Coordinates of C-alpha atoms in Angstrom, one line a residue:
Chain C
X20 CA 10.2 -151.7 45.7
X21 CA 7.8 -149.6 43.6
X22 CA 10.4 -149.5 40.8
X23 CA 10.8 -153.3 41.0
X24 CA 7.1 -153.8 40.5
X25 CA 6.9 -151.3 37.7
X26 CA 9.8 -152.9 35.9
X27 CA 8.2 -156.4 36.4
X28 CA 4.9 -155.2 35.0
X29 CA 6.5 -153.6 32.0
X30 CA 8.6 -156.7 31.2
X31 CA 5.7 -159.0 31.7
X32 CA 3.4 -156.8 29.7
X33 CA 5.7 -156.4 26.7
X34 CA 5.7 -160.2 26.4
X35 CA 1.9 -160.4 26.4
X36 CA -0.7 -160.2 23.7
X37 CA -2.2 -157.0 25.0
X38 CA 0.8 -154.9 24.3
X39 CA 1.2 -156.3 20.7
X40 CA -2.5 -155.7 20.1
X41 CA -2.3 -152.1 21.3
X42 CA 0.9 -151.4 19.3
X43 CA -0.5 -152.8 16.1
X44 CA -3.8 -151.0 16.6
X45 CA -2.1 -147.7 17.2
X46 CA 0.2 -148.0 14.2
X47 CA -2.6 -149.1 11.8
X48 CA -5.4 -146.8 13.1
X49 CA -3.4 -143.6 13.6
X50 CA -1.7 -144.2 10.2
X51 CA -5.0 -144.7 8.4
X52 CA -6.5 -141.7 10.3
X53 CA -3.6 -139.6 9.1
X54 CA -4.1 -140.6 5.5
X55 CA -7.9 -140.1 5.6
X56 CA -7.7 -136.8 7.5
X57 CA -5.0 -135.4 5.3
X58 CA -7.0 -136.2 2.2
X59 CA -10.0 -134.3 3.7
X60 CA -7.8 -131.4 4.6
X61 CA -6.5 -131.2 1.1
X62 CA -10.0 -131.1 -0.3
X63 CA -11.0 -128.4 2.2
X64 CA -8.0 -126.3 1.4
X65 CA -8.7 -126.6 -2.3
X66 CA -12.4 -125.7 -1.7
X67 CA -11.5 -122.7 0.4
X68 CA -9.1 -121.4 -2.3
X69 CA -11.6 -122.0 -5.1
X70 CA -14.3 -120.0 -3.4
X71 CA -12.0 -117.1 -2.5
X72 CA -11.4 -116.5 -6.3
X73 CA -14.9 -115.3 -6.8
X74 CA -14.7 -111.5 -6.3
X75 CA -18.3 -110.5 -7.2
X76 CA -20.0 -111.5 -4.0
X77 CA -18.9 -111.6 -0.4
X78 CA -18.1 -115.1 0.6
X79 CA -17.4 -116.1 4.2
X80 CA -15.6 -119.2 5.1
X81 CA -13.4 -120.3 7.9
X82 CA -9.9 -121.3 6.6
X83 CA -9.2 -125.0 7.1
X84 CA -6.9 -125.5 10.0
X85 CA -4.1 -128.2 10.2
X86 CA -5.7 -129.1 13.5
X87 CA -8.5 -130.8 11.5
X88 CA -5.9 -133.5 10.7
X89 CA -6.5 -134.7 14.3
X90 CA -9.9 -133.5 15.4
X91 CA -12.9 -133.1 13.2
X92 CA -15.4 -131.8 15.8
X93 CA -17.7 -129.2 14.3
X94 CA -15.5 -128.8 11.2
X95 CA -18.3 -129.6 8.7
X96 CA -20.5 -127.0 10.4
X97 CA -17.8 -124.4 10.7
X98 CA -16.2 -124.8 7.3
X99 CA -19.4 -124.2 5.3
X100 CA -19.3 -121.3 2.8
X101 CA -21.8 -118.5 3.1
X102 CA -22.5 -116.0 0.4
X103 CA -23.8 -112.5 0.9
X104 CA -25.2 -110.6 -2.1
X105 CA -25.7 -106.9 -1.9
X106 CA -29.4 -106.2 -0.9
X107 CA -29.9 -109.5 0.8
X108 CA -31.0 -109.5 4.4
X109 CA -28.9 -112.4 5.4
X110 CA -26.2 -114.6 3.9
X111 CA -27.1 -117.9 2.4
X112 CA -25.2 -121.2 2.5
X113 CA -23.4 -122.2 -0.6
X114 CA -23.7 -125.8 -1.7
X115 CA -20.3 -127.4 -2.1
X116 CA -19.5 -130.1 -4.6
X117 CA -17.0 -131.8 -2.4
X118 CA -19.6 -132.5 0.3
X119 CA -21.4 -134.9 -2.1
X120 CA -19.4 -137.7 -0.6
X121 CA -22.5 -139.7 0.5
X122 CA -20.5 -142.8 1.5
X123 CA -18.5 -141.0 4.1
X124 CA -21.7 -139.6 5.7
X125 CA -22.6 -143.2 6.7
X126 CA -19.6 -143.7 8.8
X127 CA -18.0 -141.6 11.5
X128 CA -14.8 -139.8 10.6
X129 CA -11.7 -141.7 11.7
X130 CA -10.0 -138.8 13.4
X131 CA -7.7 -139.1 16.4
X132 CA -10.6 -138.1 18.6
X133 CA -12.7 -141.1 17.4
X134 CA -9.8 -143.5 17.7
X135 CA -9.0 -142.5 21.2
X136 CA -12.6 -142.1 22.4
X137 CA -14.0 -145.4 21.0
X138 CA -11.2 -147.8 20.2
X139 CA -8.3 -147.1 22.5
X140 CA -10.7 -146.6 25.4
X141 CA -11.8 -150.2 25.0
X142 CA -8.1 -151.3 24.7
X143 CA -7.4 -149.3 27.9
X144 CA -10.1 -151.3 29.7
X145 CA -8.7 -154.5 28.3
X146 CA -5.3 -153.7 29.7
X147 CA -6.8 -153.2 33.2
X148 CA -9.5 -155.8 33.4
X149 CA -7.4 -158.6 34.9
X150 CA -4.6 -156.8 36.6
X151 CA -5.9 -157.7 40.1
X152 CA -8.3 -160.6 39.7
X153 CA -6.0 -162.3 37.1
X154 CA -3.0 -162.1 39.4
X155 CA -5.2 -163.5 42.2
X156 CA -6.3 -166.4 40.0
X157 CA -2.7 -167.1 39.0
X158 CA -1.7 -167.3 42.6
X159 CA 1.2 -164.9 42.1
X160 CA -0.5 -162.2 44.2
X161 CA -0.2 -164.4 47.3
X162 CA 3.5 -165.0 46.6
X163 CA 4.1 -161.3 46.1
X164 CA 2.3 -160.3 49.2
X165 CA 4.2 -162.9 51.3
X166 CA 7.1 -160.5 51.0
X167 CA 7.7 -157.3 52.8
X168 CA 6.0 -155.2 50.1
X169 CA 3.1 -152.9 50.8
X170 CA -0.2 -153.2 49.0
X171 CA 0.2 -149.5 48.1
X172 CA 3.4 -150.3 46.2
X173 CA 1.9 -153.2 44.4
X174 CA -1.1 -151.4 43.2
X175 CA 0.8 -148.2 42.2
X176 CA 3.4 -150.3 40.5
X177 CA 0.7 -152.2 38.6
X178 CA -1.0 -148.9 37.6
X179 CA 2.1 -147.1 36.5
X180 CA 3.7 -150.1 34.7
X181 CA 0.6 -151.0 32.8
X182 CA -0.3 -147.4 32.0
X183 CA 3.2 -147.0 30.5
X184 CA 2.4 -150.1 28.3
X185 CA -0.8 -148.5 27.1
X186 CA 0.4 -145.0 26.5
X187 CA 3.9 -145.7 25.0
X188 CA 2.6 -147.3 21.7
X189 CA 0.1 -144.5 21.4
X190 CA 2.7 -141.8 21.9
X191 CA 5.2 -143.5 19.6
X192 CA 2.6 -143.9 16.8
X193 CA 1.4 -140.3 17.3
X194 CA 5.0 -138.9 17.1
X195 CA 5.8 -141.0 14.1
X196 CA 2.8 -139.8 12.1
X197 CA 3.3 -136.2 13.3
X198 CA 6.8 -136.2 11.8
X199 CA 5.5 -137.8 8.6
X200 CA 2.6 -135.3 8.2
X201 CA 5.0 -132.4 8.8
X202 CA 7.1 -133.6 5.8
X203 CA 4.1 -133.5 3.5
X204 CA 3.9 -130.3 1.4
X205 CA 1.1 -127.9 2.3
X206 CA 1.1 -128.9 6.0
X207 CA 2.7 -126.6 8.4
X208 CA 2.0 -126.3 12.1
X209 CA 2.6 -123.0 13.8
X210 CA 4.0 -122.8 17.3
X211 CA 0.5 -122.2 18.7
X212 CA -0.9 -125.1 16.8
X213 CA 1.8 -127.4 18.1
X214 CA 0.9 -126.3 21.6
X215 CA -2.8 -127.1 20.8
X216 CA -1.8 -130.5 19.5
X217 CA 0.1 -131.2 22.7
X218 CA -3.0 -130.3 24.8
X219 CA -5.0 -132.7 22.6
X220 CA -2.4 -135.3 23.3
X221 CA -2.4 -134.6 27.0
X222 CA -6.2 -134.8 27.3
X223 CA -6.1 -138.1 25.3
X224 CA -3.6 -139.5 27.7
X225 CA -5.7 -138.5 30.7
X226 CA -8.8 -139.9 29.1
X227 CA -7.1 -143.2 28.4
X228 CA -5.9 -143.2 32.0
X229 CA -9.4 -142.8 33.2
X230 CA -10.6 -145.9 31.2
X231 CA -7.6 -147.9 32.2
X232 CA -8.3 -147.1 35.8
X233 CA -11.9 -148.1 35.3
X234 CA -10.6 -151.5 34.1
X235 CA -8.3 -151.8 37.2
X236 CA -11.2 -150.8 39.5
X237 CA -13.5 -153.4 38.0
X238 CA -10.7 -156.0 38.2
X239 CA -10.2 -155.3 41.9
X240 CA -14.0 -155.5 42.5
X241 CA -14.5 -158.7 40.5
X242 CA -14.0 -162.2 41.7
X243 CA -13.3 -163.7 38.2
X244 CA -11.7 -162.6 35.0
X245 CA -14.9 -163.4 33.1
X246 CA -17.0 -161.2 35.4
X247 CA -14.5 -158.5 35.0
X248 CA -14.4 -158.5 31.2
X249 CA -18.2 -158.6 31.0
X250 CA -18.5 -155.6 33.4
X251 CA -15.8 -153.7 31.4
X252 CA -17.7 -154.2 28.2
X253 CA -20.9 -153.0 29.8
X254 CA -19.1 -149.9 31.2
X255 CA -17.6 -149.2 27.8
X256 CA -20.9 -149.4 26.0
X257 CA -22.5 -147.1 28.6
X258 CA -19.8 -144.4 28.5
X259 CA -19.2 -144.4 24.8
X260 CA -22.7 -145.0 23.3
X261 CA -25.4 -144.5 25.9
X262 CA -24.3 -141.7 28.2
X263 CA -23.6 -139.1 25.4
X264 CA -27.2 -139.3 24.3
X265 CA -28.4 -138.7 27.9
X266 CA -27.5 -135.0 27.6
X267 CA -29.5 -134.5 24.4
X268 CA -32.5 -136.4 25.8
X269 CA -32.4 -134.4 29.0
X270 CA -32.0 -131.2 27.0
X271 CA -34.9 -132.1 24.7
X272 CA -37.1 -132.9 27.7
X273 CA -36.3 -129.8 29.8
X274 CA -35.3 -127.1 27.4
X275 CA -37.1 -125.4 24.6
X276 CA -35.4 -126.4 21.4
X277 CA -35.4 -123.6 18.9
X278 CA -36.4 -124.7 15.4
X279 CA -34.8 -122.9 12.5
X280 CA -37.8 -123.6 10.3
X281 CA -40.1 -121.9 12.7
X282 CA -37.8 -118.8 12.9
X283 CA -37.7 -118.7 9.1
X284 CA -41.4 -118.8 8.9
X285 CA -41.7 -116.0 11.5
X286 CA -39.2 -113.9 9.4
X287 CA -41.2 -114.4 6.2
X288 CA -44.5 -113.5 8.0
X289 CA -42.8 -110.4 9.5
X290 CA -41.5 -109.3 6.1
X291 CA -45.0 -109.7 4.6
X292 CA -46.5 -107.7 7.4
X293 CA -44.0 -104.9 7.1
X294 CA -44.3 -104.8 3.3
X295 CA -48.1 -104.3 3.7
X296 CA -47.2 -100.8 5.0
X297 CA -46.9 -98.8 1.8
X298 CA -46.2 -95.5 3.6
X299 CA -42.5 -96.3 4.0
X300 CA -39.8 -95.4 1.6
X301 CA -37.9 -98.2 -0.1
X302 CA -34.8 -97.7 2.1
X303 CA -36.9 -97.5 5.3
X304 CA -38.9 -100.6 4.4
X305 CA -35.6 -102.5 3.9
X306 CA -34.3 -101.3 7.2
X307 CA -37.4 -102.3 9.0
X308 CA -37.5 -105.7 7.5
X309 CA -33.8 -106.1 8.2
X310 CA -34.1 -105.0 11.9
X311 CA -37.0 -107.4 12.4
X312 CA -35.2 -110.3 10.8
X313 CA -32.0 -109.6 12.8
X314 CA -34.0 -109.4 16.1
X315 CA -35.6 -112.8 15.3
X316 CA -32.2 -114.3 14.4
X317 CA -30.6 -112.9 17.6
X318 CA -33.4 -114.5 19.6
X319 CA -32.9 -117.8 17.8
X320 CA -29.1 -117.6 18.3
X321 CA -29.5 -116.9 22.1
X322 CA -31.8 -119.8 22.5
X323 CA -29.6 -122.1 20.5
X324 CA -26.5 -121.0 22.5
X325 CA -28.2 -121.7 25.8
X326 CA -29.4 -125.1 24.5
X327 CA -25.8 -125.9 23.4
X328 CA -24.4 -124.7 26.8
X329 CA -26.9 -126.9 28.6
X330 CA -25.9 -130.0 26.7
X331 CA -22.2 -129.1 27.1
X332 CA -22.5 -128.7 30.8
X333 CA -24.3 -132.1 31.3
X334 CA -21.7 -133.9 29.1
X335 CA -18.9 -132.3 31.0
X336 CA -19.7 -134.5 34.0
X337 CA -18.8 -137.7 32.1
X338 CA -15.4 -138.7 30.9
X339 CA -16.4 -139.1 27.3
X340 CA -18.1 -135.8 27.1
X341 CA -15.4 -134.0 29.0
X342 CA -12.8 -135.5 26.6
X343 CA -14.7 -134.5 23.5
X344 CA -15.3 -130.9 24.8
X345 CA -11.7 -130.5 25.8
X346 CA -10.1 -131.8 22.5
X347 CA -12.5 -130.1 20.2
X348 CA -12.1 -126.8 22.0
X349 CA -8.3 -127.1 21.9
X350 CA -8.5 -127.9 18.1
X351 CA -10.7 -124.9 17.5
X352 CA -13.5 -127.2 16.3
X353 CA -15.6 -127.2 19.4
X354 CA -19.2 -126.1 20.0
X355 CA -17.9 -122.8 21.5
X356 CA -15.9 -122.2 18.4
X357 CA -18.9 -122.8 16.2
X358 CA -21.0 -120.4 18.3
X359 CA -18.2 -117.8 18.0
X360 CA -18.0 -118.3 14.3
X361 CA -21.7 -117.7 13.8
X362 CA -21.6 -114.7 16.0
X363 CA -18.6 -113.3 14.1
X364 CA -20.3 -113.9 10.8
X365 CA -23.6 -112.4 12.0
X366 CA -21.9 -109.3 13.3
X367 CA -19.7 -108.8 10.2
X368 CA -22.7 -109.0 7.9
X369 CA -24.6 -106.6 10.2
X370 CA -21.7 -104.1 10.2
X371 CA -21.5 -104.3 6.3
X372 CA -25.2 -103.7 6.0
X373 CA -25.3 -100.9 8.5
X374 CA -22.2 -99.2 7.0
X375 CA -23.6 -99.8 3.5
X376 CA -20.2 -101.2 2.6
X377 CA -20.0 -103.3 -0.4
X378 CA -16.7 -105.1 0.1
X379 CA -15.0 -107.0 2.8
X380 CA -12.2 -109.3 3.3
X381 CA -13.3 -112.9 2.8
X382 CA -11.7 -114.2 5.9
X383 CA -13.0 -112.0 8.6
X384 CA -13.6 -114.7 11.1
X385 CA -11.3 -114.8 14.1
X386 CA -10.5 -117.9 16.2
X387 CA -10.4 -118.2 19.9
X388 CA -6.9 -117.5 21.3
X389 CA -5.1 -120.4 23.0
X390 CA -5.9 -118.8 26.4
X391 CA -9.7 -118.7 25.5
X392 CA -9.6 -122.3 24.3
X393 CA -7.9 -123.3 27.5
X394 CA -10.4 -121.5 29.7
X395 CA -13.2 -123.2 27.7
X396 CA -11.5 -126.6 28.3
X397 CA -10.2 -126.2 31.8
X398 CA -13.3 -127.6 33.5
X399 CA -13.3 -130.6 31.1
X400 CA -9.7 -131.3 31.9
X401 CA -10.4 -131.0 35.6
X402 CA -13.3 -133.4 35.4
X403 CA -11.0 -136.0 33.7
X404 CA -8.3 -135.5 36.4
X405 CA -11.0 -135.7 39.1
X406 CA -12.1 -139.1 37.6
X407 CA -8.5 -140.3 37.5
X408 CA -7.8 -139.4 41.1
X409 CA -11.2 -140.7 42.3
X410 CA -10.6 -144.1 40.6
X411 CA -7.0 -144.3 42.0
X412 CA -8.4 -143.8 45.5
X413 CA -11.2 -146.3 44.9
X414 CA -8.7 -148.9 43.6
X415 CA -6.4 -148.2 46.6
X416 CA -9.2 -148.6 49.1
X417 CA -10.5 -151.8 47.6
X418 CA -7.0 -153.3 47.2
X419 CA -6.0 -152.5 50.8
X420 CA -8.9 -154.8 51.9
X421 CA -8.6 -157.2 49.0
X422 CA -9.0 -160.8 50.0
X423 CA -6.1 -162.7 48.5
X424 CA -7.1 -166.1 49.8
Chain F
X4 CA 10.6 -168.3 65.7
X5 CA 6.9 -168.6 64.8
X6 CA 4.3 -168.1 67.5
X7 CA 0.5 -168.2 67.6
X8 CA -1.1 -167.0 70.9
X9 CA -4.7 -167.8 71.4
X10 CA -5.1 -167.3 67.7
X11 CA -8.8 -167.3 66.6
X12 CA -10.4 -166.6 63.2
X13 CA -14.1 -166.3 62.7
X14 CA -15.2 -165.3 59.1
X15 CA -17.9 -162.8 58.3
X16 CA -20.4 -165.7 57.6
X17 CA -19.9 -166.9 61.3
X18 CA -17.7 -169.9 60.5
X19 CA -15.1 -170.5 63.1
X20 CA -12.0 -171.4 61.0
X21 CA -9.5 -171.3 63.8
X22 CA -10.2 -171.7 67.5
X23 CA -7.7 -170.4 70.1
X24 CA -4.5 -171.8 68.5
X25 CA -1.4 -171.8 70.7
X26 CA 1.8 -172.8 69.0
X27 CA 5.5 -172.1 69.1
X28 CA 8.0 -173.3 66.5
X29 CA 11.5 -172.8 67.5
X30 CA 14.5 -172.1 65.3
X31 CA 15.9 -175.4 63.9
X32 CA 12.6 -177.1 64.2
X33 CA 10.2 -178.6 61.6
X34 CA 6.6 -178.6 62.8
X35 CA 4.0 -180.5 60.8
X36 CA 0.4 -179.4 61.0
X37 CA -1.8 -182.3 60.0
X38 CA -5.5 -182.3 59.4
X39 CA -8.2 -182.9 56.9
X40 CA -9.4 -180.3 54.4
X41 CA -11.0 -177.3 56.2
X42 CA -9.3 -178.1 59.5
X43 CA -7.7 -174.7 59.6
X44 CA -4.2 -175.3 58.3
X45 CA -4.3 -172.8 55.5
X46 CA -6.1 -170.3 57.7
X47 CA -3.1 -170.5 60.0
X48 CA -0.7 -169.8 57.2
X49 CA -2.9 -166.9 56.0
X50 CA -2.8 -165.4 59.4
X51 CA 1.0 -165.8 59.6
X52 CA 1.3 -164.0 56.3
X53 CA -1.3 -161.3 57.3
X54 CA -3.5 -162.2 54.4
X55 CA -6.3 -162.1 56.9
X56 CA -6.6 -160.5 60.3
X57 CA -7.2 -162.6 63.4
X58 CA -10.5 -162.2 65.3
X59 CA -8.6 -162.7 68.5
X60 CA -5.1 -163.5 69.6
X61 CA -1.7 -162.7 68.2
X62 CA 0.7 -164.0 65.5
X63 CA 4.3 -163.4 66.0
X64 CA 7.3 -163.9 63.7
X65 CA 10.6 -163.5 65.5
X66 CA 8.6 -161.7 68.3
X67 CA 7.2 -159.2 65.8
X68 CA 3.4 -158.8 65.9
X69 CA 2.3 -159.6 62.3
X70 CA -0.9 -157.6 62.6
X71 CA 0.8 -154.5 63.9
X72 CA 3.9 -154.6 61.8
X73 CA 3.2 -156.8 58.8
X74 CA 6.0 -155.6 56.6
X75 CA 8.6 -155.9 59.2
X76 CA 7.4 -159.4 60.2
X77 CA 7.3 -160.6 56.6
X78 CA 11.0 -159.8 56.2
X79 CA 11.6 -162.8 58.3
X80 CA 9.4 -165.3 56.6
X81 CA 9.4 -167.2 53.3
X82 CA 6.4 -169.0 51.8
X83 CA 5.9 -172.0 49.5
X84 CA 2.4 -172.7 48.5
X85 CA 0.7 -176.0 47.5
X86 CA 0.7 -175.1 43.8
X87 CA 3.5 -172.6 43.2
X88 CA 2.3 -170.2 40.6
X89 CA 4.9 -168.0 38.9
X90 CA 4.9 -165.5 36.1
X91 CA 4.5 -167.8 33.1
X92 CA 6.1 -165.5 30.6
X93 CA 9.2 -165.1 32.7
X94 CA 12.0 -167.7 32.8
X95 CA 12.9 -169.4 36.1
X96 CA 15.8 -167.0 36.4
X97 CA 13.6 -164.0 35.8
X98 CA 11.1 -165.2 38.4
X99 CA 13.7 -165.7 41.1
X100 CA 15.3 -162.4 40.2
X101 CA 12.0 -160.5 40.6
X102 CA 11.2 -162.2 43.9
X103 CA 14.6 -161.7 45.3
X104 CA 14.4 -157.9 44.5
X105 CA 11.0 -157.9 46.1
X106 CA 12.5 -159.6 49.2
X107 CA 14.8 -156.6 49.3
X108 CA 18.0 -158.6 48.5
X109 CA 20.9 -156.6 47.1
X110 CA 22.3 -157.0 43.7
X111 CA 22.7 -160.7 42.9
X112 CA 24.3 -162.0 39.7
X113 CA 23.2 -164.8 37.4
X114 CA 25.5 -167.3 39.1
X115 CA 23.7 -166.7 42.5
X116 CA 20.4 -167.5 40.9
X117 CA 21.8 -170.5 39.0
X118 CA 23.4 -172.0 42.1
X119 CA 20.1 -171.8 44.1
X120 CA 18.2 -173.3 41.1
X121 CA 20.8 -176.1 41.0
X122 CA 20.5 -176.6 44.7
X123 CA 16.8 -177.3 44.5
X124 CA 17.4 -179.8 41.7
X125 CA 16.4 -177.8 38.6
X126 CA 18.2 -178.8 35.5
X127 CA 20.6 -176.2 34.0
X128 CA 18.8 -176.3 30.6
X129 CA 15.6 -175.1 32.4
X130 CA 17.0 -172.0 33.9
X131 CA 16.2 -169.8 30.9
X132 CA 13.0 -171.4 29.8
X133 CA 9.6 -169.7 30.4
X134 CA 8.0 -171.3 33.4
X135 CA 4.6 -171.7 31.7
X136 CA 6.1 -174.8 30.1
X137 CA 7.2 -176.2 33.5
X138 CA 5.6 -179.2 35.2
X139 CA 4.2 -178.8 38.7
X140 CA 7.3 -180.3 40.2
X141 CA 9.6 -177.9 38.4
X142 CA 7.5 -174.9 39.5
X143 CA 7.6 -176.2 43.1
X144 CA 11.4 -176.3 42.8
X145 CA 11.5 -172.7 41.6
X146 CA 9.1 -171.8 44.5
X147 CA 11.4 -173.4 47.0
X148 CA 14.4 -171.6 45.4
X149 CA 12.6 -168.3 45.8
X150 CA 12.0 -169.2 49.5
X151 CA 15.6 -170.2 50.0
X152 CA 17.2 -167.2 48.4
X153 CA 15.3 -164.9 50.7
X154 CA 17.3 -166.5 53.5
X155 CA 14.7 -165.7 56.1
X156 CA 14.7 -167.4 59.5
X157 CA 11.2 -168.9 59.1
X158 CA 9.6 -170.8 56.3
X159 CA 5.9 -171.6 55.8
X160 CA 5.0 -174.5 53.5
X161 CA 1.4 -175.2 52.5
X162 CA 1.0 -178.8 51.1
X163 CA 4.4 -178.5 49.3
X164 CA 4.6 -182.2 48.4
X165 CA 1.1 -182.5 47.0
X166 CA 1.2 -183.7 43.4
X167 CA 5.0 -184.1 43.4
X168 CA 6.6 -187.3 42.0
X169 CA 8.6 -189.4 44.5
X170 CA 11.9 -188.1 43.3
X171 CA 10.9 -184.4 43.5
X172 CA 9.4 -185.1 47.0
X173 CA 12.6 -186.7 48.2
X174 CA 14.6 -183.8 46.9
X175 CA 12.3 -181.4 48.8
X176 CA 12.7 -183.5 52.0
X177 CA 16.5 -183.3 51.7
X178 CA 16.4 -179.6 51.2
X179 CA 14.1 -179.1 54.2
X180 CA 16.6 -181.1 56.4
X181 CA 19.3 -178.8 55.2
X182 CA 17.3 -175.7 56.0
X183 CA 16.5 -177.1 59.5
X184 CA 20.2 -177.7 60.0
X185 CA 20.8 -174.1 59.2
X186 CA 18.5 -173.1 62.1
X187 CA 15.3 -172.2 60.2
X188 CA 11.9 -172.6 61.9
X189 CA 9.7 -174.4 59.5
X190 CA 5.9 -174.8 59.6
X191 CA 4.6 -177.3 57.1
X192 CA 0.9 -177.9 56.6
X193 CA 0.1 -181.2 55.0
X194 CA -1.8 -184.4 54.8
X195 CA 1.5 -186.3 54.1
X196 CA 1.9 -188.5 57.2
X197 CA 4.8 -190.4 55.6
X198 CA 6.8 -187.1 55.2
X199 CA 5.9 -186.1 58.8
X200 CA 7.3 -189.3 60.1
X201 CA 10.5 -188.7 58.2
X202 CA 11.0 -185.1 58.9
X203 CA 9.0 -183.6 61.7
X204 CA 10.4 -182.7 65.1
X205 CA 6.8 -182.2 66.3
X206 CA 3.4 -182.9 64.8
X207 CA 0.1 -181.1 65.5
X208 CA -3.2 -182.5 64.5
X209 CA -6.0 -180.1 63.7
X210 CA -9.7 -180.7 63.5
X211 CA -12.5 -178.2 62.9
X212 CA -10.2 -175.3 63.6
X213 CA -8.8 -176.7 66.8
X214 CA -5.3 -178.0 67.5
X215 CA -6.3 -181.2 69.3
X216 CA -2.9 -182.6 70.1
X217 CA 0.8 -181.9 69.7
X218 CA 3.1 -184.9 69.5
X219 CA 6.9 -184.9 70.0
X220 CA 9.0 -187.0 67.6
X221 CA 9.5 -189.7 70.3
X222 CA 5.7 -189.9 70.8
X223 CA 4.7 -190.2 67.2
X224 CA 7.5 -192.6 66.4
X225 CA 6.6 -194.9 69.3
X226 CA 2.9 -195.0 68.3
X227 CA 1.8 -195.5 64.7
X228 CA 1.2 -191.8 63.6
X229 CA -1.2 -192.9 60.9
X230 CA -3.4 -194.8 63.4
X231 CA -3.2 -191.9 65.8
X232 CA -4.2 -189.4 63.2
X233 CA -7.1 -191.5 62.0
X234 CA -8.3 -192.1 65.6
X235 CA -8.4 -188.4 66.2
X236 CA -10.1 -187.7 62.9
X237 CA -12.8 -190.3 63.7
X238 CA -13.5 -188.9 67.2
X239 CA -16.6 -186.9 67.5

C-alpha cells in the first residue's frame, strides 16, 4: 500500500508545476554557481601561485581547495596572504589585487551552501505546504481514507514520494555539474575530497528534508492552503534571516567580545614601555617585546576562540546553523578550520622566531583530517537528524487525529 | 450488512450531531436517509467510514466493529461522495487504477478499467483525458466506477445525484438497481425524494440528529412521501 501511495505521489508530482520549478531552479542555479565558483577558484589559484614566486620573504597562504567550488564558508578569511619579514614581531596581511572586486562584496556568494540554505529550503517548504490541507480541500483525502489504507501509510507515502520529487532534481543537477567540473582543466578531486563532497551532499539532503517536513507539518496543522503558505513563509524568514543573528546578539550581550584594535594598542603600549628600559641588550629587548606581544596575541586568540565556540554552539541548535557548521567543516572552510589555520600560522612564526630560522616552506598550514572534520560536524548532523525525526513524529501524531471532514 | 447500534455523536463544541441511531441495512437493500442539511446524514457516513469516532454506540460493517477494526471494516465498503473529487492531473483510467490498487485489488488490465468506465456511462474518448477537464457528472461516473470496481458488499453514497443532469441521474439509478440485484447493501443519504420513491426499499427521515421514522416501501408508496417528509420536517 505504501508503494502505491509513493508511486501516485511521484506520478502526480511530476505532472505538477512544483517539480518543474525545482528542476529548472536546480539546473540554472547550480550551473550558474559552478561557473561563478570556478572563476573564483581560478583567480585564487593564480593568486596563490603568484605569491609563492616571491622568495625574499616568508609568505603564508592556504592553498585554494577544490572544495571551495561548492562551499565558500570562511574562504576569504582563510585564503588571505600573510608576509613575515625577518626582524618583525608578527606577520602582516598582504593586500591582494584580486580582492578589489567591490561589486561582489555587495552580494552573497552563490555557492552550493547559499543555494541550498536559502533558495532550495524555500522550495522544499513549497513542496510540503499543501500536501495535507490541499488534499483535504480537494476531497481526495476522504476518498483515499474510505479505503482500507492506514493513515501511517498515507503520510509516509506522501513524505517519501514528495521528498523524492524534491531531491531528485537536486541530485541530478549536482551530479551533472560535478561531471562537467571534473572535465575542466586544473580541477581534480582527490578521493578524500570526493568523500567530503558526498558529506556536503548528504547534509544538504538532510537539511532540505527538514524544511520539507516543516512544510508538511504546517500543512497538517493548517486548515487552509493560504494559511499554510503564509505560515511557511514566516517560518522560512525566521530560520534563514532572523534566527542566525540571534546567536551573535546573544554572544554580544553575554560574552566579552575581544577587539583587535584594543589588543594592538596594548601591544604598542607594551613595546614603548619595554623600550624605555635601556639596560637591556638589543637581542634581549627584542625578545622581551616579542614575548609580551605573543602573550597578548595568545590571550586575544583564546578569547576570540571561546567567542566563536559560543556562537557556534548556539547556532548548532537550529537547522540553518547546524547545516552551515556541518558543510563548512566538511569543506574545510569552517570556523574551526579558520581557528586552526590561525593557530598553525601563529605557531609556525613563533617556531621560526625562536629557532632564529630564516627560511620556511610557504605552505606549512595543515588541514583537519576527514576524521577531525567529521567529529567537528557530528553534532550538527545529529541535530539535523533530530529535527527530521521530531518533525516526522509530529506530522504522524497530527495526521493520526486529522479531521478529514 | 451495515449496522448502527445506539450510535451517538456529540462534537467538542457540545453539538449533538447524531442521537442514538439504530439502523440495519441488509444485503440487497437500498436504504435512503432523508433529511435537511445538518440533520446528521453526513455524520452517519463519517462514522461508517471511521472519519470520526462515535461518542456512544457501535458501527458495524459485515459485523466488524468499525471503531475497533477500521481497516478490516473498510475492506467491505465503498464510498461515493456528493462531489466526487479526483486527482485532476490523472486521467480517468489512472484515477481508477490508483484507487483499485488502494482497495487492494490484484493486477487489473486496461480493459478491466475501460469496461467499468463504459458500464457507468463514460464515453470511450474520455478514458484517457485528465479529469480536471471533466464535468461534475463525468467525475461522479468515475467515482461510481471506483466504488464498483472495489466490489465490496456495502456502498455508501452521500448526495450522489446532487447537481447531476437528468440523464446522468437516470444512469446512476440504473446502476444502483443493478448493484442491489447483486446483493449489495446500499445506504444513500440525500434530499432527493423522487429518487427515493423510485429506488428505495426503505426510507428513514432524520431531523436534528435523530432518526424519527423508518418507512417500508409499501408505506411510503401508499402515502405521499413528499407530504410525509414535509410534515415531519415541520413538526416541532
